[in-house]
Amino acid sequence: MLNKDLHCLVERREDWNYPSETGEPPYVSKTQKHGGIAAPLETDLLGLRMGEKGTGSSLLRPVSFPLSTLVPSASPSLFFLSLDGPSASQEPAWLTDVPAAEEFIAAAEVAIIGFFQNLEIPAVSVFRSMVQKFQDVSFGISTSSEVLTHYNITGNTISLFRLVDNGRLNLESKDIESIDDTKLSRFITVNNLRLVTEYSPMTVVGLFNSLVPIHLLLMINKTSPGYEENMHRYQRAAKLFQGKILFILVDSGMKGNGKVISFFKLKKSQLPALAIYQTVDDEWDTLPIAGISEEQVQNFCDGFLKGKRLRENHESEEKAQKVEL
């Protein structure tokens, strides 16, 4: 059942694009709306149930994992787990107590911790193999009973902690039993949301699974002059709305992103532009821009949160001009 679900979701990734043939985002129709927010999808790419912080149902089989080396770090409570000796380029951090785990989580936009009661299970080697693959994600391992108790761990668990929405997603014992590289890689890719997340058919699933119901999209060509400076300002603005709005980058130079741009009724000549979208009621607004400024982004977001719609004002002005003619 799980493998079948995974296959279907990946094959139908086009369903997660902002537009649909009917002009309505199909992913919203796949959510249940209640309590003033769009409830997350019942399952994600791993069959993981999403919902309350710190909960999640499980996915993933029990290989020998000989622990040969612990390489100490600058922190007395942090060690790096290594199977290949201290010369290994990157290894998960070894978290020996609660302060170390808390410090580790707080220091990263996305942190993934393997809470293992037994290091002699296949999932540990699968987990370790992800470190090189996702170098923008912080990986840690803990077997400390104190740490496991603090995070309400009752069995082998892999938890993903996110700064952008203060979220925690768990893969628990029954998931861990059948985990492999493909499943764990997909779980991380889908849920690797950051202060600014680049739009893709995979990340859009995680974006709509988040309990943050408003998305701000910057549509800009990544090869355009001034792109780096614009992104730095966009990143700074994202911090102002952490937990309220998910900031997204859409590379307008990618052909596959044309549908996202056309959904917001924008033309290439109007780019770069900002688009803001409310997943609860499909409300949206746009703002063509010459470049990004923190103040401009803040005013646009604050206005939307207060119910102001620049697009509606613009459409009203156009109608008034036609009447005059």
JSON list of C-alpha atoms in Angstrom, two decimals, residues 224-314:
[
{"chain": "A", "resi": 224, "resn": "SER", "atom": "CA", "xyz": [18.96, 38.26, -13.95]},
{"chain": "A", "resi": 225, "resn": "PRO", "atom": "CA", "xyz": [21.24, 41.13, -12.89]},
{"chain": "A", "resi": 226, "resn": "GLY", "atom": "CA", "xyz": [20.99, 41.92, -9.18]},
{"chain": "A", "resi": 227, "resn": "TYR", "atom": "CA", "xyz": [19.48, 38.53, -8.35]},
{"chain": "A", "resi": 228, "resn": "GLU", "atom": "CA", "xyz": [21.78, 37.88, -5.38]},
{"chain": "A", "resi": 229, "resn": "GLU", "atom": "CA", "xyz": [21.11, 41.30, -3.83]},
{"chain": "A", "resi": 230, "resn": "ASN", "atom": "CA", "xyz": [17.36, 40.86, -4.29]},
{"chain": "A", "resi": 231, "resn": "MET", "atom": "CA", "xyz": [17.51, 37.45, -2.62]},
{"chain": "A", "resi": 232, "resn": "HIS", "atom": "CA", "xyz": [19.41, 38.82, 0.38]},
{"chain": "A", "resi": 233, "resn": "ARG", "atom": "CA", "xyz": [16.68, 41.43, 0.91]},
{"chain": "A", "resi": 234, "resn": "TYR", "atom": "CA", "xyz": [13.95, 38.84, 0.39]},
{"chain": "A", "resi": 235, "resn": "GLN", "atom": "CA", "xyz": [15.58, 36.60, 3.00]},
{"chain": "A", "resi": 236, "resn": "ARG", "atom": "CA", "xyz": [15.68, 39.45, 5.52]},
{"chain": "A", "resi": 237, "resn": "ALA", "atom": "CA", "xyz": [12.01, 40.23, 4.89]},
{"chain": "A", "resi": 238, "resn": "ALA", "atom": "CA", "xyz": [11.13, 36.55, 5.38]},
{"chain": "A", "resi": 239, "resn": "LYS", "atom": "CA", "xyz": [12.38, 36.70, 8.97]},
{"chain": "A", "resi": 240, "resn": "LEU", "atom": "CA", "xyz": [9.80, 39.40, 9.73]},
{"chain": "A", "resi": 241, "resn": "PHE", "atom": "CA", "xyz": [6.92, 37.06, 8.85]},
{"chain": "A", "resi": 242, "resn": "GLN", "atom": "CA", "xyz": [8.26, 33.77, 10.19]},
{"chain": "A", "resi": 243, "resn": "GLY", "atom": "CA", "xyz": [5.34, 31.57, 11.21]},
{"chain": "A", "resi": 244, "resn": "LYS", "atom": "CA", "xyz": [2.83, 33.81, 9.39]},
{"chain": "A", "resi": 245, "resn": "ILE", "atom": "CA", "xyz": [3.82, 33.61, 5.72]},
{"chain": "A", "resi": 246, "resn": "LEU", "atom": "CA", "xyz": [5.89, 31.07, 3.80]},
{"chain": "A", "resi": 247, "resn": "PHE", "atom": "CA", "xyz": [8.33, 32.81, 1.44]},
{"chain": "A", "resi": 248, "resn": "ILE", "atom": "CA", "xyz": [8.89, 31.03, -1.87]},
{"chain": "A", "resi": 249, "resn": "LEU", "atom": "CA", "xyz": [11.23, 31.59, -4.79]},
{"chain": "A", "resi": 250, "resn": "VAL", "atom": "CA", "xyz": [9.95, 30.77, -8.29]},
{"chain": "A", "resi": 251, "resn": "ASP", "atom": "CA", "xyz": [12.65, 30.81, -10.97]},
{"chain": "A", "resi": 252, "resn": "SER", "atom": "CA", "xyz": [10.90, 32.41, -13.93]},
{"chain": "A", "resi": 253, "resn": "GLY", "atom": "CA", "xyz": [13.75, 31.23, -16.16]},
{"chain": "A", "resi": 254, "resn": "MET", "atom": "CA", "xyz": [12.58, 27.63, -15.76]},
{"chain": "A", "resi": 255, "resn": "LYS", "atom": "CA", "xyz": [10.09, 26.63, -18.44]},
{"chain": "A", "resi": 256, "resn": "GLY", "atom": "CA", "xyz": [8.16, 24.38, -16.09]},
{"chain": "A", "resi": 257, "resn": "ASN", "atom": "CA", "xyz": [7.34, 27.32, -13.80]},
{"chain": "A", "resi": 258, "resn": "GLY", "atom": "CA", "xyz": [5.39, 29.13, -16.52]},
{"chain": "A", "resi": 259, "resn": "LYS", "atom": "CA", "xyz": [2.13, 27.67, -15.23]},
{"chain": "A", "resi": 260, "resn": "VAL", "atom": "CA", "xyz": [2.69, 29.20, -11.81]},
{"chain": "A", "resi": 261, "resn": "ILE", "atom": "CA", "xyz": [3.26, 32.61, -13.36]},
{"chain": "A", "resi": 262, "resn": "SER", "atom": "CA", "xyz": [0.21, 32.38, -15.62]},
{"chain": "A", "resi": 263, "resn": "PHE", "atom": "CA", "xyz": [-1.97, 31.27, -12.70]},
{"chain": "A", "resi": 264, "resn": "PHE", "atom": "CA", "xyz": [-1.43, 34.69, -11.15]},
{"chain": "A", "resi": 265, "resn": "LYS", "atom": "CA", "xyz": [-2.29, 36.30, -14.53]},
{"chain": "A", "resi": 266, "resn": "LEU", "atom": "CA", "xyz": [1.19, 37.71, -14.91]},
{"chain": "A", "resi": 267, "resn": "LYS", "atom": "CA", "xyz": [3.13, 38.12, -18.14]},
{"chain": "A", "resi": 268, "resn": "LYS", "atom": "CA", "xyz": [6.87, 37.70, -18.55]},
{"chain": "A", "resi": 269, "resn": "SER", "atom": "CA", "xyz": [7.08, 41.44, -19.23]},
{"chain": "A", "resi": 270, "resn": "GLN", "atom": "CA", "xyz": [5.70, 42.10, -15.72]},
{"chain": "A", "resi": 271, "resn": "LEU", "atom": "CA", "xyz": [8.46, 40.19, -13.96]},
{"chain": "A", "resi": 272, "resn": "PRO", "atom": "CA", "xyz": [10.02, 40.23, -11.46]},
{"chain": "A", "resi": 273, "resn": "ALA", "atom": "CA", "xyz": [6.87, 40.24, -9.37]},
{"chain": "A", "resi": 274, "resn": "LEU", "atom": "CA", "xyz": [5.50, 39.26, -5.99]},
{"chain": "A", "resi": 275, "resn": "ALA", "atom": "CA", "xyz": [2.38, 37.12, -5.64]},
{"chain": "A", "resi": 276, "resn": "ILE", "atom": "CA", "xyz": [0.69, 36.34, -2.35]},
{"chain": "A", "resi": 277, "resn": "TYR", "atom": "CA", "xyz": [-1.73, 33.44, -1.96]},
{"chain": "A", "resi": 278, "resn": "GLN", "atom": "CA", "xyz": [-4.12, 32.40, 0.80]},
{"chain": "A", "resi": 279, "resn": "THR", "atom": "CA", "xyz": [-4.70, 28.63, 0.82]},
{"chain": "A", "resi": 280, "resn": "VAL", "atom": "CA", "xyz": [-7.89, 28.86, 2.88]},
{"chain": "A", "resi": 281, "resn": "ASP", "atom": "CA", "xyz": [-10.04, 30.79, 0.42]},
{"chain": "A", "resi": 282, "resn": "ASP", "atom": "CA", "xyz": [-7.85, 31.02, -2.70]},
{"chain": "A", "resi": 283, "resn": "GLU", "atom": "CA", "xyz": [-7.48, 34.79, -2.29]},
{"chain": "A", "resi": 284, "resn": "TRP", "atom": "CA", "xyz": [-4.42, 36.21, -4.01]},
{"chain": "A", "resi": 285, "resn": "ASP", "atom": "CA", "xyz": [-2.78, 39.43, -5.07]},
{"chain": "A", "resi": 286, "resn": "THR", "atom": "CA", "xyz": [0.20, 40.47, -7.17]},
{"chain": "A", "resi": 287, "resn": "LEU", "atom": "CA", "xyz": [2.73, 43.28, -7.26]},
{"chain": "A", "resi": 288, "resn": "PRO", "atom": "CA", "xyz": [5.08, 43.73, -10.25]},
{"chain": "A", "resi": 289, "resn": "ILE", "atom": "CA", "xyz": [8.36, 45.17, -9.01]},
{"chain": "A", "resi": 290, "resn": "ALA", "atom": "CA", "xyz": [11.65, 46.48, -10.39]},
{"chain": "A", "resi": 291, "resn": "GLY", "atom": "CA", "xyz": [13.58, 45.01, -7.48]},
{"chain": "A", "resi": 292, "resn": "ILE", "atom": "CA", "xyz": [13.11, 43.80, -3.92]},
{"chain": "A", "resi": 293, "resn": "SER", "atom": "CA", "xyz": [13.17, 46.04, -0.88]},
{"chain": "A", "resi": 294, "resn": "GLU", "atom": "CA", "xyz": [12.35, 44.92, 2.64]},
{"chain": "A", "resi": 295, "resn": "GLU", "atom": "CA", "xyz": [9.94, 47.81, 3.13]},
{"chain": "A", "resi": 296, "resn": "GLN", "atom": "CA", "xyz": [8.11, 47.03, -0.10]},
{"chain": "A", "resi": 297, "resn": "VAL", "atom": "CA", "xyz": [7.71, 43.37, 0.81]},
{"chain": "A", "resi": 298, "resn": "GLN", "atom": "CA", "xyz": [6.60, 44.23, 4.34]},
{"chain": "A", "resi": 299, "resn": "ASN", "atom": "CA", "xyz": [3.98, 46.73, 3.13]},
{"chain": "A", "resi": 300, "resn": "PHE", "atom": "CA", "xyz": [2.64, 44.27, 0.55]},
{"chain": "A", "resi": 301, "resn": "CYS", "atom": "CA", "xyz": [2.34, 41.47, 3.12]},
{"chain": "A", "resi": 302, "resn": "ASP", "atom": "CA", "xyz": [0.87, 43.71, 5.84]},
{"chain": "A", "resi": 303, "resn": "GLY", "atom": "CA", "xyz": [-1.68, 45.04, 3.38]},
{"chain": "A", "resi": 304, "resn": "PHE", "atom": "CA", "xyz": [-2.77, 41.54, 2.37]},
{"chain": "A", "resi": 305, "resn": "LEU", "atom": "CA", "xyz": [-3.06, 40.45, 6.00]},
{"chain": "A", "resi": 306, "resn": "LYS", "atom": "CA", "xyz": [-5.32, 43.48, 6.58]},
{"chain": "A", "resi": 307, "resn": "GLY", "atom": "CA", "xyz": [-7.52, 42.62, 3.61]},
{"chain": "A", "resi": 308, "resn": "LYS", "atom": "CA", "xyz": [-6.15, 45.12, 1.10]},
{"chain": "A", "resi": 309, "resn": "ARG", "atom": "CA", "xyz": [-5.94, 43.90, -2.49]},
{"chain": "A", "resi": 310, "resn": "LEU", "atom": "CA", "xyz": [-3.83, 45.91, -4.96]},
{"chain": "A", "resi": 311, "resn": "ARG", "atom": "CA", "xyz": [-5.10, 43.78, -7.83]},
{"chain": "A", "resi": 312, "resn": "GLU", "atom": "CA", "xyz": [-8.72, 44.66, -7.07]},
{"chain": "A", "resi": 313, "resn": "ASN", "atom": "CA", "xyz": [-7.88, 48.37, -7.01]},
{"chain": "A", "resi": 314, "resn": "HIS", "atom": "CA", "xyz": [-6.10, 48.06, -10.33]}
]
